[in-house]
mmCIF file of N, CA and C in Angstrom:
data_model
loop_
_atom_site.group_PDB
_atom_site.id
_atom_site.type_symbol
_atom_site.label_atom_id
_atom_site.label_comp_id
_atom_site.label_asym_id
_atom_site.label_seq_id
_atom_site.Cartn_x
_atom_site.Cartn_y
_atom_site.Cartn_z
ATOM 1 N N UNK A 647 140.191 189.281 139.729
ATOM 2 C CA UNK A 647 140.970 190.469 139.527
ATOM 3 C C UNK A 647 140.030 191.682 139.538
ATOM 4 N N UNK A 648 140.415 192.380 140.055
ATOM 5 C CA UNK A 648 139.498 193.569 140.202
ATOM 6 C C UNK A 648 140.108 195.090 138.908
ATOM 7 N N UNK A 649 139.116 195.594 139.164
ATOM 8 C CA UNK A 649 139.207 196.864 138.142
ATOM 9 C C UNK A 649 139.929 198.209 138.913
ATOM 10 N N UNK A 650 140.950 198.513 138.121
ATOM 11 C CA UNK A 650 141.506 199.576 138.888
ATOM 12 C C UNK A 650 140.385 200.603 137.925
ATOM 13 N N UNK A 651 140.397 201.770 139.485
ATOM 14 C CA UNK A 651 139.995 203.257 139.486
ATOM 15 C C UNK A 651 140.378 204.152 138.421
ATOM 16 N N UNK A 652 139.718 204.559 137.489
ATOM 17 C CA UNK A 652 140.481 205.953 137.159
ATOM 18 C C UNK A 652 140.008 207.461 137.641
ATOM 19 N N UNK A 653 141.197 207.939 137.542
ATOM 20 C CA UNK A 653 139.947 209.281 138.062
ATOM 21 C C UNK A 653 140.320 210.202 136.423
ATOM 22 N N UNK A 654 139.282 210.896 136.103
ATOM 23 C CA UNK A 654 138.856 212.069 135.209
ATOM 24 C C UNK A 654 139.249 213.399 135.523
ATOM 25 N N UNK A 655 139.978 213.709 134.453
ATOM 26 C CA UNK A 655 139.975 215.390 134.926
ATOM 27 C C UNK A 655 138.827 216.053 134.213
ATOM 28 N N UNK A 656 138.470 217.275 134.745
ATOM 29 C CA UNK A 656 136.954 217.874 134.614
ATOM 30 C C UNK A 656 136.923 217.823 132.994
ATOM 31 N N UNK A 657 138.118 217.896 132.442
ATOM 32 C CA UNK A 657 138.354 218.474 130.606
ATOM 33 C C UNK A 657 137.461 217.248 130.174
ATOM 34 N N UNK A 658 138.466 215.720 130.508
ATOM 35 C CA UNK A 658 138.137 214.778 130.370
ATOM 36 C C UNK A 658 136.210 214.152 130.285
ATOM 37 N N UNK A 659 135.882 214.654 131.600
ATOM 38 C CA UNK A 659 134.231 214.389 132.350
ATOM 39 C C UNK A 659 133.773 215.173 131.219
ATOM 40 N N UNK A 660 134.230 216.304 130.584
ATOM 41 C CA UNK A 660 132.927 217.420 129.927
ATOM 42 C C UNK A 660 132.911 216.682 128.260
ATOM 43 N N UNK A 661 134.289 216.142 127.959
ATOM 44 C CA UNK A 661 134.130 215.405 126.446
ATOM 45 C C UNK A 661 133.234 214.195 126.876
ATOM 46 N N UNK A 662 133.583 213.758 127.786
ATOM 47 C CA UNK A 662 132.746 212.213 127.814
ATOM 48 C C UNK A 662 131.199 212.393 127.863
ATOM 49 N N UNK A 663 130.884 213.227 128.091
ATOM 50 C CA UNK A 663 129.376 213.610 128.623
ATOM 51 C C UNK A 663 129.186 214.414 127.146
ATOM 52 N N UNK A 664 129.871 215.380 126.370
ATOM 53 C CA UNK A 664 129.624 215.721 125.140
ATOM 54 C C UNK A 664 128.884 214.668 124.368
ATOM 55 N N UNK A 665 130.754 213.142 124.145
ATOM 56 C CA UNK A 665 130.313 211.878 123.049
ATOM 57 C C UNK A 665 129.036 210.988 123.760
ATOM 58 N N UNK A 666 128.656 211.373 125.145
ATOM 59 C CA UNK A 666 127.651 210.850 125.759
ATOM 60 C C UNK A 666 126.012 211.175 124.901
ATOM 61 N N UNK A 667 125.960 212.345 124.988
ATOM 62 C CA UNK A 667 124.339 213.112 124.952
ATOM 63 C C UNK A 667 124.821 212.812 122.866
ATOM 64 N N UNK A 668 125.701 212.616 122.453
ATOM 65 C CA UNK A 668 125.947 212.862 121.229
ATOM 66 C C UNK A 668 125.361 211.107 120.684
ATOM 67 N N UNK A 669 126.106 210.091 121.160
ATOM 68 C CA UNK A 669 125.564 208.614 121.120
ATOM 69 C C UNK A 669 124.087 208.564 121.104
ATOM 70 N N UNK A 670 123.216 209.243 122.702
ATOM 71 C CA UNK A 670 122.250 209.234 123.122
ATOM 72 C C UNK A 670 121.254 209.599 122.183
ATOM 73 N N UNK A 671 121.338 211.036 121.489
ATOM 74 C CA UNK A 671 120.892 211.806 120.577
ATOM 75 C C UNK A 671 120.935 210.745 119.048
ATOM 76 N N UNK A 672 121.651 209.791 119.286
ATOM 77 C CA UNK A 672 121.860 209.427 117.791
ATOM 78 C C UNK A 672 120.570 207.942 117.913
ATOM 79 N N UNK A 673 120.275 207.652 119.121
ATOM 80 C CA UNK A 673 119.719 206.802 119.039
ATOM 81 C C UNK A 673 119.980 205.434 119.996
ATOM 82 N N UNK A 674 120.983 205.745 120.331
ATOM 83 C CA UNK A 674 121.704 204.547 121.098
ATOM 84 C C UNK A 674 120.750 204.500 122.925
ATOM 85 N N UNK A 675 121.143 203.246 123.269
ATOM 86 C CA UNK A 675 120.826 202.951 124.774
ATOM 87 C C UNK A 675 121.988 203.357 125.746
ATOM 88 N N UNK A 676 121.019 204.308 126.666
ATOM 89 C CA UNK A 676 122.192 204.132 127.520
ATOM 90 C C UNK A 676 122.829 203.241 128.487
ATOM 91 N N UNK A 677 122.767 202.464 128.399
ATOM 92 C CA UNK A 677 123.695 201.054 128.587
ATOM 93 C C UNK A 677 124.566 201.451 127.615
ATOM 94 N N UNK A 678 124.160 201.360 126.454
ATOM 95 C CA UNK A 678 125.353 201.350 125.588
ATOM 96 C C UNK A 678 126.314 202.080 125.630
ATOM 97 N N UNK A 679 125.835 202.996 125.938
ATOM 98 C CA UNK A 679 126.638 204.776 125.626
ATOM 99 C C UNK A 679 127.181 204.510 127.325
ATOM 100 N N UNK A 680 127.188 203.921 128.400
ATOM 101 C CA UNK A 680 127.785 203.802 129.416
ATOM 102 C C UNK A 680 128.793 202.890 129.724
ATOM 103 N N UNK A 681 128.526 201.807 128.809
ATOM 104 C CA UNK A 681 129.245 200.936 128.310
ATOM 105 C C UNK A 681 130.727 201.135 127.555
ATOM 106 N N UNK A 682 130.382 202.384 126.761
ATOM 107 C CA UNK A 682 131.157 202.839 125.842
ATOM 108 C C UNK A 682 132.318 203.701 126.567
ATOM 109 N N UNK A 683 131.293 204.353 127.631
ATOM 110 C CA UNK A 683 132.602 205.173 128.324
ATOM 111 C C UNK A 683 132.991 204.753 129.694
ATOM 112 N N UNK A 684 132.984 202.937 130.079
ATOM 113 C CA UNK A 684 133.704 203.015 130.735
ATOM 114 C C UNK A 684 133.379 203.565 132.175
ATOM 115 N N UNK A 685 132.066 203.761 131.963
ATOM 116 C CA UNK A 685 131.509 204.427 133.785
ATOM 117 C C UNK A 685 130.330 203.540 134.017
ATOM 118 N N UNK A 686 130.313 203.690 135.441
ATOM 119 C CA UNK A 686 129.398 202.930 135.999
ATOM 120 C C UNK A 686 127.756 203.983 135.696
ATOM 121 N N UNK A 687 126.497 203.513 135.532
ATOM 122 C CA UNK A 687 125.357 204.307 135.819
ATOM 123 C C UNK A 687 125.159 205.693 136.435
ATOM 124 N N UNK A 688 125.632 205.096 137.593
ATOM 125 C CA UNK A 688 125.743 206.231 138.943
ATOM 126 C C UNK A 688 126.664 207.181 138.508
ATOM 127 N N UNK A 689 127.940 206.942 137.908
ATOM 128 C CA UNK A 689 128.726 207.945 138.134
ATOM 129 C C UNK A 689 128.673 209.309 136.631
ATOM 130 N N UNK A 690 127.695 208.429 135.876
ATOM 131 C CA UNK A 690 127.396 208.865 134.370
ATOM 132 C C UNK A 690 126.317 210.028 134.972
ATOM 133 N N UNK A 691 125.486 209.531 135.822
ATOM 134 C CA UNK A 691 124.534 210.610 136.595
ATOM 135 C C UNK A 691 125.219 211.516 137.572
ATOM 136 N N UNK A 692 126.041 211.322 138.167
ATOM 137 C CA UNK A 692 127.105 212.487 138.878
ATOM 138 C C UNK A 692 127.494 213.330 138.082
ATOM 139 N N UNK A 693 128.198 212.621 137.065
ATOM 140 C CA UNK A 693 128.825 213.404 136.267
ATOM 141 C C UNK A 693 127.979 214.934 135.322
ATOM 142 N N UNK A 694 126.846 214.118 134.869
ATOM 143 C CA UNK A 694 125.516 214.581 134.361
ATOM 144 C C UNK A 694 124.739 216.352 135.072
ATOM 145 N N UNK A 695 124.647 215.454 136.337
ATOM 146 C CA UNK A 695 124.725 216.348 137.245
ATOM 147 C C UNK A 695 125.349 217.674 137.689
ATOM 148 N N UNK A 696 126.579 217.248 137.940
ATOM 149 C CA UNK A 696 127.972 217.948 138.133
ATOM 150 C C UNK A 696 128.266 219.076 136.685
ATOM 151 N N UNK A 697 128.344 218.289 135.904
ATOM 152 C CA UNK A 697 129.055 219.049 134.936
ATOM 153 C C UNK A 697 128.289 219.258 133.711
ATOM 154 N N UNK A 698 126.948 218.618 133.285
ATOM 155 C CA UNK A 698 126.517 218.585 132.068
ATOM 156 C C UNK A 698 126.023 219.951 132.060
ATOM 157 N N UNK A 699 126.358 220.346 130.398
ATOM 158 C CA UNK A 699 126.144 221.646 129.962
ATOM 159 C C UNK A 699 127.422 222.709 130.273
ATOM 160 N N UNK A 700 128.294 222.502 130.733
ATOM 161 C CA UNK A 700 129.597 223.456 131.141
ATOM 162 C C UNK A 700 130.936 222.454 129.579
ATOM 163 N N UNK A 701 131.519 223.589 129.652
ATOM 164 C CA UNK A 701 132.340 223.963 128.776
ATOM 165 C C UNK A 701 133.382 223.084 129.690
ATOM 166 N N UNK A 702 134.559 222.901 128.529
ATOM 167 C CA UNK A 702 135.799 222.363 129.053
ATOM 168 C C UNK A 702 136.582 223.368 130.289
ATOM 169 N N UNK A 703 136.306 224.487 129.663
ATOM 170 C CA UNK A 703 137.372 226.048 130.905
ATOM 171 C C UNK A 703 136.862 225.786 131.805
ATOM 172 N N UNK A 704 135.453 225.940 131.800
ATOM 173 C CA UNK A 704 134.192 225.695 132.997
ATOM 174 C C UNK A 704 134.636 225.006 134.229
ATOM 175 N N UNK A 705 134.602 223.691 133.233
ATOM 176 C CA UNK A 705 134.854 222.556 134.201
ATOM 177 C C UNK A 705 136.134 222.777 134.921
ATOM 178 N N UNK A 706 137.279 223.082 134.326
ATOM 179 C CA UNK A 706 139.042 223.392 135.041
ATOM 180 C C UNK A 706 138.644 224.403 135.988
ATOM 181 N N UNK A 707 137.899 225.267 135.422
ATOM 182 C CA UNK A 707 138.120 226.698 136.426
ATOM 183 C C UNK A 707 137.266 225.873 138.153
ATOM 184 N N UNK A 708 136.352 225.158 137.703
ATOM 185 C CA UNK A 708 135.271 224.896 138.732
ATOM 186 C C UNK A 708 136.030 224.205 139.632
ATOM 187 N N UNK A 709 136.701 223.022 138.836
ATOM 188 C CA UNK A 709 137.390 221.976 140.006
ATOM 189 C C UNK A 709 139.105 222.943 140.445
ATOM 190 N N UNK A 710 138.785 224.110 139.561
ATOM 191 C CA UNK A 710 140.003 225.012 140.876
ATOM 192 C C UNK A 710 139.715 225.780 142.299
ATOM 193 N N UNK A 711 138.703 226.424 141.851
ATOM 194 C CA UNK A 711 138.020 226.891 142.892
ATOM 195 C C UNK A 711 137.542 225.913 144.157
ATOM 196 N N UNK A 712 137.158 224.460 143.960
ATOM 197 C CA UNK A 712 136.747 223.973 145.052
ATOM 198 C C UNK A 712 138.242 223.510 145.844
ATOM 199 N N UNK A 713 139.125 223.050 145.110
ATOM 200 C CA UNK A 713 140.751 223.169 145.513
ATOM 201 C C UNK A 713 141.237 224.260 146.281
ATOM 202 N N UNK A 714 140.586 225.607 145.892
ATOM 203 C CA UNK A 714 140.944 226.440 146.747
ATOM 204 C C UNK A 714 140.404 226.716 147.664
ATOM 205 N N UNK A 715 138.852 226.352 147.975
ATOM 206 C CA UNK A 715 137.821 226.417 148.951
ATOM 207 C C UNK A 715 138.252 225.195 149.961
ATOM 208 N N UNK A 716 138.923 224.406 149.275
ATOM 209 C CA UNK A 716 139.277 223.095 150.385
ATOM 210 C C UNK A 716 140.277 223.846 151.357
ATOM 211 N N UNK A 717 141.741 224.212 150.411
ATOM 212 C CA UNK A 717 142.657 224.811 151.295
ATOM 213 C C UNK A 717 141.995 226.030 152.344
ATOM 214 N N UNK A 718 141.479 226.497 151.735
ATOM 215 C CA UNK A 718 140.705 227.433 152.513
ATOM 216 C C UNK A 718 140.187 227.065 153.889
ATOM 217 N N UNK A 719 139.552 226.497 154.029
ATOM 218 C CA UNK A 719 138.474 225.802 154.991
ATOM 219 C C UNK A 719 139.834 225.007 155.926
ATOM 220 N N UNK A 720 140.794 224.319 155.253
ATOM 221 C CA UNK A 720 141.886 223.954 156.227
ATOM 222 C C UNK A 720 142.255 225.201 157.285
ATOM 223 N N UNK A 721 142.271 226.011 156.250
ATOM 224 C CA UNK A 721 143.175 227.353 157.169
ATOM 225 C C UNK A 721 142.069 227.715 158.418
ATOM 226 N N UNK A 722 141.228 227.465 157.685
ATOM 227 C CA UNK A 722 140.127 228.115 158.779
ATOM 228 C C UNK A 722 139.534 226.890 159.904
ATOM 229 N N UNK A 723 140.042 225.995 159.945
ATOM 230 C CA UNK A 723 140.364 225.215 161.034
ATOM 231 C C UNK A 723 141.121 224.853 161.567
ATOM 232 N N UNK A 724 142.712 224.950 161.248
ATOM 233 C CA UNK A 724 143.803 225.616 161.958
ATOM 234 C C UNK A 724 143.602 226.696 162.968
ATOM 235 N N UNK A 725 143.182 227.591 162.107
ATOM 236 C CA UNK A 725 143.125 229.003 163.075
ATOM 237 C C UNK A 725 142.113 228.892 164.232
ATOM 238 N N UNK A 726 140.741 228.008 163.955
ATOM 239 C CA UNK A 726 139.995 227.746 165.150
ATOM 240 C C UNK A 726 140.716 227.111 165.835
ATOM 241 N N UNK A 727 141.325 225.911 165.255
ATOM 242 C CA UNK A 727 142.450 224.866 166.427
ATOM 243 C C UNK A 727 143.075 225.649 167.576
ATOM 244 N N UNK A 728 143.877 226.522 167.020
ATOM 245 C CA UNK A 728 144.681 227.686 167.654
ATOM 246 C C UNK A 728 143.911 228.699 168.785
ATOM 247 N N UNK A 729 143.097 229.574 168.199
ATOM 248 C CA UNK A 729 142.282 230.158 169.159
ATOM 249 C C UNK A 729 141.538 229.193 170.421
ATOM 250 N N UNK A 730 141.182 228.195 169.822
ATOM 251 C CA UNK A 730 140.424 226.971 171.488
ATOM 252 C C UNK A 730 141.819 226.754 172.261
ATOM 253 N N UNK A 731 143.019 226.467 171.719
ATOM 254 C CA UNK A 731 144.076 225.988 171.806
ATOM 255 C C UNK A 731 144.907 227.417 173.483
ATOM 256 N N UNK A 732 144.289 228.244 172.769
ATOM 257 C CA UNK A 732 144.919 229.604 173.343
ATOM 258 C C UNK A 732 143.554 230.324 174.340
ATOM 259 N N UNK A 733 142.783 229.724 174.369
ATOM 260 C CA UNK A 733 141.432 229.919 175.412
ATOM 261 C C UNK A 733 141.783 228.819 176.903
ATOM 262 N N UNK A 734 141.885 227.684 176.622
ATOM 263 C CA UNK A 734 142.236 226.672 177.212
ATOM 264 C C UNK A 734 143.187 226.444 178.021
ATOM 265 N N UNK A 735 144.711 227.061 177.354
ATOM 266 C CA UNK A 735 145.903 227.760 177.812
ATOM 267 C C UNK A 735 145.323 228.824 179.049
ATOM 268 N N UNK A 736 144.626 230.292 178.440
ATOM 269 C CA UNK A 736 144.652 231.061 179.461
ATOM 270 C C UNK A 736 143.242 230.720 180.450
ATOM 271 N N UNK A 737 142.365 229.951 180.218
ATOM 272 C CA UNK A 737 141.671 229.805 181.615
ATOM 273 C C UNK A 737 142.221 228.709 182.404
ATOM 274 N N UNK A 738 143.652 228.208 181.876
ATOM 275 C CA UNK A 738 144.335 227.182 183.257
ATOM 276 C C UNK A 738 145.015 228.443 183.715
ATOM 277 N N UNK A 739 145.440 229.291 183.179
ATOM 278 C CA UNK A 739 146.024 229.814 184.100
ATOM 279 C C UNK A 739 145.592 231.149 185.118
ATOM 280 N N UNK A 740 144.112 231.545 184.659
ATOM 281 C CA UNK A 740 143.449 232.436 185.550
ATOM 282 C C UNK A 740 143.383 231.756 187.088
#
């Protein structure tokens, strides 16, 4: 049987990494303290990475902005789609 996925919201990632460095600080292994929350090594270091030291707002505001940088970047390859789309069009018909 395999392990289903969870995914974290950023609120979520910034407490876990709080009771993280808080375990760590107390003395514990991190095995243990990775153990405890349920993440793999790697993703305790992403996370670490990513988000350690940012605030709960931090984290919401951050993973909004890249949500909007995604949509963003769609639009802006639509609109290239379109312009090649409309180049292509008029040099068949020169």
């Amino acid at each position: 049987m395999t392990k289903q996925r969870k995914r974290h919201t950023p609120e979520q990632i910034v407490k876990k990494l709080r009771d993280a460095e808080a375990m760590l600080n107390a003395g514990k292994d991190l095995a243990v303290v990775i153990q405890s929350l349920e993440v793999s090594e790697a993703t305790f270091h992403r996370w670490r990475a990513q988000y350690g030291g940012m605030k709960s707002e931090e984290a919401k505001r951050l993973k909004q902005l890249e949500e909007e940088n995604r949509r963003l970047k769609e639009i802006v390859a639509e609109k290239e789609l379109d312009i090649r789309m409309l180049k292509h069009l008029t040099e068949k018909n020169w």
